[in-house]
Amino acid sequence: MTIDTLRFATAGSVDDGKSTLVGRLLHDSKAVLADQMEAVERASLGRGQEAPDLALLTDGLRAEREQGITIDVAYRYFATPQRRFILADTPGHVQYTRNMVTGASTADLAVVLVDARHGVVEQTRRHAAVAALLRVPQVVLTVNKMDLVGYQESVFAAIAEEFTAYATQLGIRQITTVPVSALDGDNVVEPSRNMDWYGGPTVLEHLETVPVGHRTNDEPARIPVQYVIRPQTAENPDYRGYAGQITSGALHVGEPVTVLPSGRTSTVEAIDMLGEPVDTAWAPQSVTVRLADGIDVSRGDLIAPTATAPTVTREVGATVCHVADRPLAIGQRVLLKHTTRTVKAIVEEIPSRLALDDLSQHPAPGELVANDIGRVRVRTAEPLALDAYADSRRTGSFLLIDPADGTTLAAGMADATG
């Protein structure tokens, strides 16, 4: 039996107990090494705590341990007999919301944590909005600290109803709600004896059984060219290959393809993988493609089947999450990085900014500041082969970068073009 992998991200407001939840998940699923546990126990004793603080298993930076908050995205890898997991533990503090974009951008599932005493707060709504914009397929609402509200079913039900209604407005369709006490381990890995009114899965049970989507294999093939291979040796005097990772779909020898943005066409003559020829390759394999015609192909070009090639455009409409401390303003010159291609661009318009409390659009804000989510229109100096983000999370996403110092300004999700 093949064991698949689930990539998931965790998000929650400061002091909701997210790091404790992740630590409990790792500890109770036997994913913590003995020396790691010993280090946590020593650190906990040094802070005057009698019991080990499981939050320290994920709060790796010294600043995080001193402040008791998560700042960086902490990646953890663990496995159970049912499945392998890649966990991105993202920060909860509002000023680090940008890091959630990084952690959730490739996730199959997002665990959004709330404190049972406080319920759905603005940062909860922000995390749900980011998950929806990034098209994370599954969202799990984990209502933590149920022990502090007497394990009341009514408290859990009210929070679950409010969050589900809000997330449904955002377009999130697959929502699961779980009441937990991360500190005591209720419903994290083991079922709770204190909440016999809850008949659903524990957090780990849901993570082990939720379907893992493989939509990228159903999407049209896309290969952003990373490197042109020309060994020009005696053994391979005429070899010319285009190396890159297949971001979606499958590519076949003999298939007609188009190289974008030039629009030149050819046929796949051969596909090399790990030094051996193959007839077919698919996402996310890294391959070298050889074409039947000697056309000009360079880094930043995109190879796609001719029948399903994306539209080339210089006018980009998108939703963006602004991640920099400095604002993004109309008329600002930026660099736009899309897959392996980076081009000059200018921000032509910022039509609106999303208000998270009621999901309304505030028109013409003039600029976007840190953690804002808004609409932009960008004009590029050179054409881009963009998919709609709704169709492809990989080739429909891009970054806006400050050309002066290379700072990432915003993460964008493109509209349909053409």
Tab-separated table of C-alpha atoms in Angstrom:
chain	number	residue	atom	x	y	z
A	1	MET	CA	0.000	0.000	0.000
A	2	THR	CA	1.300	3.434	-0.951
A	3	ILE	CA	1.312	5.948	1.904
A	4	ASP	CA	0.367	9.414	0.696
A	5	THR	CA	1.404	12.797	2.093
A	6	LEU	CA	-0.823	15.527	3.510
A	7	ARG	CA	0.520	19.071	3.592
A	8	PHE	CA	-1.297	21.190	6.156
A	9	ALA	CA	-0.878	24.578	7.793
A	10	THR	CA	-1.936	25.767	11.225
A	11	ALA	CA	-3.081	29.300	12.000
A	12	GLY	CA	-4.575	31.051	15.002
A	13	SER	CA	-4.487	34.277	16.957
A	14	VAL	CA	-1.841	34.938	19.600
A	15	ASP	CA	-2.439	32.968	22.835
A	16	ASP	CA	-5.070	30.708	21.272
A	17	GLY	CA	-2.758	27.780	22.056
A	18	LYS	CA	-1.701	26.902	18.531
A	19	SER	CA	1.877	25.932	19.387
A	20	THR	CA	0.573	23.805	22.274
A	21	LEU	CA	-1.856	22.077	19.900
A	22	VAL	CA	0.931	21.307	17.427
A	23	GLY	CA	3.220	20.158	20.237
A	24	ARG	CA	0.486	17.904	21.608
A	25	LEU	CA	-0.163	16.494	18.138
A	26	LEU	CA	3.526	15.666	17.677
A	27	HIS	CA	3.972	14.328	21.223
A	28	ASP	CA	0.876	12.125	21.391
A	29	SER	CA	1.443	10.730	17.887
A	30	LYS	CA	4.943	9.637	19.027
A	31	ALA	CA	6.657	11.989	16.564
A	32	VAL	CA	9.017	13.541	19.135
A	33	LEU	CA	12.525	12.172	19.664
A	34	ALA	CA	13.743	11.561	23.202
A	35	ASP	CA	16.445	14.249	23.050
A	36	GLN	CA	13.899	16.792	21.771
A	37	MET	CA	11.615	16.020	24.689
A	38	GLU	CA	14.493	16.295	27.145
A	39	ALA	CA	15.380	19.730	25.747
A	40	VAL	CA	11.775	20.871	26.151
A	41	GLU	CA	11.670	19.592	29.724
A	42	ARG	CA	14.893	21.458	30.572
A	43	ALA	CA	13.627	24.673	28.969
A	44	SER	CA	10.294	24.359	30.800
A	45	LEU	CA	12.031	23.890	34.164
A	46	GLY	CA	14.209	26.910	33.407
A	47	ARG	CA	11.023	28.974	33.025
A	48	GLY	CA	9.655	27.713	36.345
A	49	GLN	CA	7.122	25.292	34.832
A	50	GLU	CA	6.623	21.914	36.465
A	51	ALA	CA	5.164	20.188	33.404
A	52	PRO	CA	6.784	20.229	29.951
A	53	ASP	CA	5.562	23.106	27.780
A	54	LEU	CA	4.749	21.312	24.520
A	55	ALA	CA	4.571	24.653	22.696
A	56	LEU	CA	8.372	24.722	22.806
A	57	LEU	CA	8.468	21.799	20.363
A	58	THR	CA	7.531	24.215	17.574
A	59	ASP	CA	8.648	27.635	18.855
A	60	GLY	CA	12.201	27.250	17.646
A	61	LEU	CA	13.512	30.814	17.542
A	62	ARG	CA	14.975	32.261	20.725
A	63	ALA	CA	12.765	35.331	20.327
A	64	GLU	CA	9.720	33.070	20.084
A	65	ARG	CA	10.554	31.255	23.290
A	66	GLU	CA	11.203	34.495	25.137
A	67	GLN	CA	7.972	36.139	23.952
A	68	GLY	CA	5.835	33.015	23.972
A	69	ILE	CA	4.614	33.615	20.410
A	70	THR	CA	5.286	32.092	17.005
A	71	ILE	CA	7.113	34.442	14.604
A	72	ASP	CA	8.538	32.300	11.829
A	73	VAL	CA	6.931	29.513	9.806
A	74	ALA	CA	8.069	26.277	11.457
A	75	TYR	CA	7.972	23.201	9.249
A	76	ARG	CA	7.643	19.783	10.867
A	77	TYR	CA	7.680	16.368	9.244
A	78	PHE	CA	6.068	13.358	10.897
A	79	ALA	CA	4.198	10.191	10.014
A	80	THR	CA	1.699	7.671	11.302
A	81	PRO	CA	1.015	4.200	9.860
A	82	GLN	CA	-1.785	5.784	7.759
A	83	ARG	CA	-0.085	8.848	6.278
A	84	ARG	CA	2.951	11.152	6.099
A	85	PHE	CA	2.545	14.804	7.086
A	86	ILE	CA	4.254	18.096	6.271
A	87	LEU	CA	3.119	20.658	8.835
A	88	ALA	CA	3.605	24.404	8.423
A	89	ASP	CA	3.059	26.088	11.792
A	90	THR	CA	2.372	29.722	10.882
A	91	PRO	CA	2.415	32.807	13.162
A	92	GLY	CA	-0.707	34.133	14.830
A	93	HIS	CA	0.244	37.742	15.550
A	94	VAL	CA	-1.325	40.184	13.103
A	95	GLN	CA	2.060	41.590	12.017
A	96	TYR	CA	3.155	38.117	10.882
A	97	THR	CA	0.022	37.271	8.880
A	98	ARG	CA	2.205	37.486	5.782
A	99	ASN	CA	3.947	34.306	6.932
A	100	MET	CA	0.658	32.432	6.748
A	101	VAL	CA	0.607	33.126	3.017
A	102	THR	CA	3.929	31.291	2.770
A	103	GLY	CA	2.820	28.356	4.893
A	104	ALA	CA	-0.621	27.890	3.357
A	105	SER	CA	0.266	28.475	-0.303
A	106	THR	CA	0.962	24.771	-0.924
A	107	ALA	CA	-1.286	23.285	1.773
A	108	ASP	CA	-4.007	20.705	1.186
A	109	LEU	CA	-5.637	21.646	4.482
A	110	ALA	CA	-5.615	24.505	7.005
A	111	VAL	CA	-6.205	24.081	10.743
A	112	VAL	CA	-7.620	27.367	12.072
A	113	LEU	CA	-7.528	27.617	15.861
A	114	VAL	CA	-9.757	29.767	18.066
A	115	ASP	CA	-9.910	30.263	21.832
A	116	ALA	CA	-13.253	28.995	23.168
A	117	ARG	CA	-13.404	31.997	25.514
A	118	HIS	CA	-13.044	34.568	22.723
A	119	GLY	CA	-14.602	32.841	19.722
A	120	VAL	CA	-14.193	34.151	16.173
A	121	VAL	CA	-12.090	37.327	16.199
A	122	GLU	CA	-10.730	39.545	13.415
A	123	GLN	CA	-7.549	37.508	13.063
A	124	THR	CA	-9.660	34.342	12.717
A	125	ARG	CA	-11.513	35.980	9.855
A	126	ARG	CA	-8.217	37.113	8.324
A	127	HIS	CA	-6.841	33.558	8.438
A	128	ALA	CA	-10.036	32.190	6.893
A	129	ALA	CA	-9.863	34.820	4.137
A	130	VAL	CA	-6.244	33.950	3.349
A	131	ALA	CA	-7.107	30.231	3.237
A	132	ALA	CA	-9.985	30.957	0.875
A	133	LEU	CA	-7.913	33.212	-1.391
A	134	LEU	CA	-5.146	30.610	-1.549
A	135	ARG	CA	-7.814	28.008	-2.370
A	136	VAL	CA	-6.814	25.644	0.414
A	137	PRO	CA	-9.232	22.752	-0.246
A	138	GLN	CA	-10.025	21.829	3.387
A	139	VAL	CA	-10.375	23.919	6.557
A	140	VAL	CA	-10.571	22.488	10.085
A	141	LEU	CA	-11.843	24.834	12.803
A	142	THR	CA	-10.298	23.722	16.089
A	143	VAL	CA	-11.993	25.280	19.121
A	144	ASN	CA	-9.302	25.140	21.811
A	145	LYS	CA	-9.316	25.644	25.601
A	146	MET	CA	-12.659	23.924	26.019
A	147	ASP	CA	-11.519	23.092	29.559
A	148	LEU	CA	-11.709	26.818	30.402
A	149	VAL	CA	-15.399	27.017	29.441
A	150	GLY	CA	-16.439	23.879	31.298
A	151	TYR	CA	-16.516	21.748	28.112
A	152	GLN	CA	-19.888	23.304	27.233
A	153	GLU	CA	-21.365	22.037	23.991
A	154	SER	CA	-23.319	25.288	23.536
A	155	VAL	CA	-20.109	27.355	23.469
A	156	PHE	CA	-18.580	25.109	20.822
A	157	ALA	CA	-21.770	25.010	18.742
A	158	ALA	CA	-22.098	28.807	18.660
A	159	ILE	CA	-18.486	29.313	17.549
A	160	ALA	CA	-18.722	26.538	14.955
A	161	GLU	CA	-21.914	28.033	13.517
A	162	GLU	CA	-20.454	31.552	13.289
A	163	PHE	CA	-17.217	30.398	11.648
A	164	THR	CA	-18.964	28.058	9.209
A	165	ALA	CA	-21.298	30.841	8.060
A	166	TYR	CA	-18.361	33.219	7.533
A	167	ALA	CA	-16.170	30.629	5.778
A	168	THR	CA	-19.045	29.631	3.501
A	169	GLN	CA	-19.398	33.292	2.457
A	170	LEU	CA	-15.722	33.210	1.493
A	171	GLY	CA	-16.335	30.200	-0.741
A	172	ILE	CA	-14.830	27.540	1.528
A	173	ARG	CA	-16.907	24.420	1.021
A	174	GLN	CA	-15.233	21.708	3.108
A	175	ILE	CA	-15.247	22.735	6.769
A	176	THR	CA	-14.781	20.444	9.772
A	177	THR	CA	-15.107	21.597	13.395
A	178	VAL	CA	-13.449	19.903	16.394
A	179	PRO	CA	-13.594	20.909	20.113
A	180	VAL	CA	-10.249	20.358	21.879
A	181	SER	CA	-8.158	21.083	24.928
A	182	ALA	CA	-4.605	21.058	23.606
A	183	LEU	CA	-3.158	21.436	27.102
A	184	ASP	CA	-4.820	18.247	28.341
A	185	GLY	CA	-4.915	16.419	25.000
A	186	ASP	CA	-8.700	16.241	24.583
A	187	ASN	CA	-9.652	15.325	20.989
A	188	VAL	CA	-6.184	16.062	19.605
A	189	VAL	CA	-4.955	12.493	19.207
A	190	GLU	CA	-7.097	10.687	21.782
A	191	PRO	CA	-10.897	11.129	22.150
A	192	SER	CA	-11.986	13.280	25.066
A	193	ARG	CA	-13.688	11.805	28.126
A	194	ASN	CA	-14.911	15.280	29.034
A	195	MET	CA	-16.921	15.903	25.842
A	196	ASP	CA	-19.041	12.797	25.354
A	197	TRP	CA	-21.510	14.984	23.444
A	198	TYR	CA	-19.016	15.193	20.548
A	199	GLY	CA	-19.158	12.234	18.182
A	200	GLY	CA	-16.758	13.401	15.451
A	201	PRO	CA	-13.108	12.531	14.790
A	202	THR	CA	-10.106	13.775	16.723
A	203	VAL	CA	-7.801	16.201	14.953
A	204	LEU	CA	-5.353	13.415	14.052
A	205	GLU	CA	-8.109	11.053	12.912
A	206	HIS	CA	-9.375	13.700	10.523
A	207	LEU	CA	-5.863	14.435	9.238
A	208	GLU	CA	-5.304	10.720	8.630
A	209	THR	CA	-8.548	10.145	6.735
A	210	VAL	CA	-9.321	13.368	4.849
A	211	PRO	CA	-8.975	12.838	1.086
A	212	VAL	CA	-5.784	14.289	-0.364
A	213	GLY	CA	-6.503	15.942	-3.684
A	214	HIS	CA	-4.208	15.499	-6.666
A	215	ARG	CA	-5.792	18.086	-8.932
A	216	THR	CA	-2.431	18.994	-10.449
A	217	ASN	CA	-2.449	15.715	-12.379
A	218	ASP	CA	-5.782	16.658	-13.953
A	219	GLU	CA	-4.677	20.142	-15.001
A	220	PRO	CA	-2.978	20.980	-18.332
A	221	ALA	CA	0.771	20.383	-18.359
A	222	ARG	CA	3.041	23.319	-17.546
A	223	ILE	CA	6.849	23.349	-17.475
A	224	PRO	CA	8.544	26.629	-16.528
A	225	VAL	CA	12.065	26.422	-17.960
A	226	GLN	CA	14.713	26.784	-15.253
A	227	TYR	CA	17.846	25.951	-17.214
A	228	VAL	CA	18.961	25.248	-20.775
A	229	ILE	CA	21.313	22.244	-20.944
A	230	ARG	CA	23.923	22.355	-23.734
A	231	PRO	CA	26.845	20.060	-22.779
A	232	GLN	CA	28.488	20.338	-26.246
A	233	THR	CA	30.686	17.319	-25.536
A	234	ALA	CA	32.036	14.769	-27.973
A	235	GLU	CA	29.365	12.317	-26.805
A	236	ASN	CA	26.546	14.880	-27.039
A	237	PRO	CA	27.592	17.564	-29.537
A	238	ASP	CA	24.024	18.592	-30.461
A	239	TYR	CA	22.169	17.975	-27.193
A	240	ARG	CA	19.815	20.808	-26.236
A	241	GLY	CA	17.454	20.203	-23.347
A	242	TYR	CA	15.163	22.417	-21.313
A	243	ALA	CA	15.159	21.538	-17.628
A	244	GLY	CA	12.372	22.346	-15.185
A	245	GLN	CA	9.793	20.963	-12.790
A	246	ILE	CA	6.397	20.019	-14.172
A	247	THR	CA	4.024	22.133	-12.097
A	248	SER	CA	0.842	20.423	-13.276
A	249	GLY	CA	-0.479	17.789	-15.655
A	250	ALA	CA	1.417	15.227	-17.692
A	251	LEU	CA	3.642	15.603	-20.758
A	252	HIS	CA	4.102	12.927	-23.425
A	253	VAL	CA	6.702	12.251	-26.092
A	254	GLY	CA	5.281	13.191	-29.487
A	255	GLU	CA	2.923	15.821	-28.053
A	256	PRO	CA	2.646	19.181	-29.862
A	257	VAL	CA	3.739	22.008	-27.548
A	258	THR	CA	3.943	25.786	-27.582
A	259	VAL	CA	6.737	27.810	-26.020
A	260	LEU	CA	5.467	30.969	-24.335
A	261	PRO	CA	5.523	33.922	-24.451
A	262	SER	CA	7.035	33.670	-27.973
A	263	GLY	CA	4.246	31.409	-29.250
A	264	ARG	CA	6.633	29.194	-31.239
A	265	THR	CA	5.473	25.604	-31.661
A	266	SER	CA	7.230	22.256	-31.796
A	267	THR	CA	6.855	18.623	-30.733
A	268	VAL	CA	8.270	16.824	-27.705
A	269	GLU	CA	11.059	14.714	-29.150
A	270	ALA	CA	12.255	13.199	-25.866
A	271	ILE	CA	11.856	13.501	-22.087
A	272	ASP	CA	14.838	12.720	-19.854
A	273	MET	CA	14.449	12.080	-16.135
A	274	LEU	CA	17.327	11.160	-13.811
A	275	GLY	CA	19.479	10.549	-16.889
A	276	GLU	CA	17.051	8.076	-18.447
A	277	PRO	CA	14.522	8.575	-21.267
A	278	VAL	CA	10.821	8.246	-20.403
A	279	ASP	CA	7.707	8.396	-22.553
A	280	THR	CA	5.577	10.329	-20.057
A	281	ALA	CA	6.281	12.580	-17.079
A	282	TRP	CA	3.896	14.310	-14.698
A	283	ALA	CA	3.761	16.796	-11.825
A	284	PRO	CA	5.771	17.310	-9.687
A	285	GLN	CA	8.623	15.517	-11.472
A	286	SER	CA	11.724	17.404	-12.587
A	287	VAL	CA	12.648	16.615	-16.180
A	288	THR	CA	14.603	17.739	-19.206
A	289	VAL	CA	12.531	18.199	-22.357
A	290	ARG	CA	13.997	17.982	-25.847
A	291	LEU	CA	12.082	19.462	-28.770
A	292	ALA	CA	12.019	18.364	-32.391
A	293	ASP	CA	12.781	21.869	-33.695
A	294	GLY	CA	15.709	24.133	-32.878
A	295	ILE	CA	13.639	27.052	-31.658
A	296	ASP	CA	14.835	29.680	-29.200
A	297	VAL	CA	13.951	28.704	-25.627
A	298	SER	CA	15.471	30.253	-22.504
A	299	ARG	CA	15.016	30.438	-18.740
A	300	GLY	CA	11.659	31.973	-17.872
A	301	ASP	CA	9.846	30.519	-20.882
A	302	LEU	CA	6.908	28.178	-20.361
A	303	ILE	CA	6.393	24.936	-22.283
A	304	ALA	CA	2.759	23.831	-22.542
A	305	PRO	CA	0.684	21.517	-24.766
A	306	THR	CA	-0.515	23.542	-27.742
A	307	ALA	CA	-4.148	22.503	-27.244
A	308	THR	CA	-4.256	23.841	-23.668
A	309	ALA	CA	-1.671	26.651	-23.699
A	310	PRO	CA	-2.442	29.641	-21.443
A	311	THR	CA	-3.201	33.116	-22.753
A	312	VAL	CA	-0.299	35.563	-23.004
A	313	THR	CA	-0.956	38.991	-21.504
A	314	ARG	CA	0.660	42.191	-20.243
A	315	GLU	CA	-2.408	43.320	-18.274
A	316	VAL	CA	-2.688	41.409	-14.999
A	317	GLY	CA	-5.716	41.658	-12.740
A	318	ALA	CA	-5.345	39.928	-9.395
A	319	THR	CA	-6.131	39.684	-5.721
A	320	VAL	CA	-3.038	40.266	-3.606
A	321	CYS	CA	-2.011	39.806	0.019
A	322	HIS	CA	0.307	42.689	0.896
A	323	VAL	CA	3.191	41.318	2.971
A	324	ALA	CA	5.693	44.203	3.235
A	325	ASP	CA	5.959	46.930	5.862
A	326	ARG	CA	6.094	49.611	3.158
A	327	PRO	CA	2.836	50.368	1.277
A	328	LEU	CA	1.985	49.367	-2.288
A	329	ALA	CA	0.773	52.457	-4.194
A	330	ILE	CA	-0.685	53.299	-7.598
A	331	GLY	CA	2.062	54.170	-10.085
A	332	GLN	CA	4.685	52.190	-8.199
A	333	ARG	CA	7.274	50.375	-10.313
A	334	VAL	CA	7.804	46.762	-9.288
A	335	LEU	CA	9.167	43.466	-10.492
A	336	LEU	CA	6.674	40.671	-11.120
A	337	LYS	CA	8.026	37.154	-10.575
A	338	HIS	CA	5.944	34.396	-12.158
A	339	THR	CA	7.385	30.846	-11.970
A	340	THR	CA	10.932	31.215	-13.350
A	341	ARG	CA	10.270	34.500	-15.162
A	342	THR	CA	10.777	37.989	-13.686
A	343	VAL	CA	9.657	41.112	-15.580
A	344	LYS	CA	9.359	44.836	-14.895
A	345	ALA	CA	5.877	46.105	-14.144
A	346	ILE	CA	3.893	49.090	-12.861
A	347	VAL	CA	0.877	49.153	-10.539
A	348	GLU	CA	-1.804	50.825	-12.661
A	349	GLU	CA	-4.776	50.579	-10.319
A	350	ILE	CA	-5.819	49.437	-6.836
A	351	PRO	CA	-9.598	49.147	-7.281
A	352	SER	CA	-10.498	47.940	-3.795
A	353	ARG	CA	-9.471	46.606	-0.406
A	354	LEU	CA	-11.276	43.764	1.359
A	355	ALA	CA	-12.908	44.541	4.725
A	356	LEU	CA	-12.699	41.359	6.768
A	357	ASP	CA	-15.531	42.121	9.160
A	358	ASP	CA	-18.317	42.066	6.553
A	359	LEU	CA	-16.395	40.976	3.405
A	360	SER	CA	-17.281	44.239	1.653
A	361	GLN	CA	-14.932	45.890	-0.839
A	362	HIS	CA	-13.673	49.363	0.103
A	363	PRO	CA	-13.285	51.146	-3.251
A	364	ALA	CA	-10.171	53.052	-4.355
A	365	PRO	CA	-8.058	52.791	-1.179
A	366	GLY	CA	-5.093	54.414	-2.964
A	367	GLU	CA	-2.601	52.020	-1.421
A	368	LEU	CA	-2.319	48.710	0.393
A	369	VAL	CA	-0.441	48.386	3.676
A	370	ALA	CA	0.932	45.385	5.567
A	371	ASN	CA	-1.530	42.480	5.795
A	372	ASP	CA	-4.123	44.160	3.544
A	373	ILE	CA	-5.944	42.013	1.013
A	374	GLY	CA	-6.961	43.923	-2.092
A	375	ARG	CA	-7.485	44.032	-5.827
A	376	VAL	CA	-4.798	45.358	-8.174
A	377	ARG	CA	-4.187	45.836	-11.873
A	378	VAL	CA	-0.594	45.603	-13.034
A	379	ARG	CA	0.902	46.240	-16.471
A	380	THR	CA	4.076	44.342	-17.332
A	381	ALA	CA	6.878	45.421	-19.673
A	382	GLU	CA	6.970	41.944	-21.241
A	383	PRO	CA	4.194	39.414	-21.872
A	384	LEU	CA	3.452	36.649	-19.369
A	385	ALA	CA	1.835	33.241	-19.820
A	386	LEU	CA	-0.517	33.315	-16.831
A	387	ASP	CA	-3.189	30.848	-15.820
A	388	ALA	CA	-6.058	31.907	-13.606
A	389	TYR	CA	-5.295	31.079	-9.973
A	390	ALA	CA	-8.690	29.364	-9.822
A	391	ASP	CA	-7.360	26.895	-12.396
A	392	SER	CA	-3.786	26.493	-11.137
A	393	ARG	CA	-2.289	27.513	-7.794
A	394	ARG	CA	1.248	27.231	-9.234
A	395	THR	CA	1.050	29.029	-12.584
A	396	GLY	CA	-1.703	31.409	-11.470
A	397	SER	CA	0.340	32.903	-8.628
A	398	PHE	CA	3.068	35.533	-8.652
A	399	LEU	CA	5.066	37.878	-6.427
A	400	LEU	CA	5.445	41.643	-6.614
A	401	ILE	CA	8.987	42.670	-5.656
A	402	ASP	CA	10.653	46.002	-4.875
A	403	PRO	CA	13.298	46.444	-7.629
A	404	ALA	CA	15.467	48.576	-5.330
A	405	ASP	CA	16.282	45.945	-2.712
A	406	GLY	CA	14.477	42.732	-3.678
A	407	THR	CA	11.900	42.919	-0.873
A	408	THR	CA	8.742	40.927	-1.542
A	409	LEU	CA	5.824	43.356	-1.504
A	410	ALA	CA	2.771	41.210	-2.247
A	411	ALA	CA	1.689	37.710	-3.168
A	412	GLY	CA	-0.763	37.715	-6.060
A	413	MET	CA	-3.462	35.396	-7.374
A	414	ALA	CA	-4.267	36.106	-11.015
A	415	ASP	CA	-7.703	36.463	-12.589
A	416	ALA	CA	-8.600	34.691	-15.793
A	417	THR	CA	-7.044	36.383	-18.861
A	418	GLY	CA	-8.069	36.764	-22.428
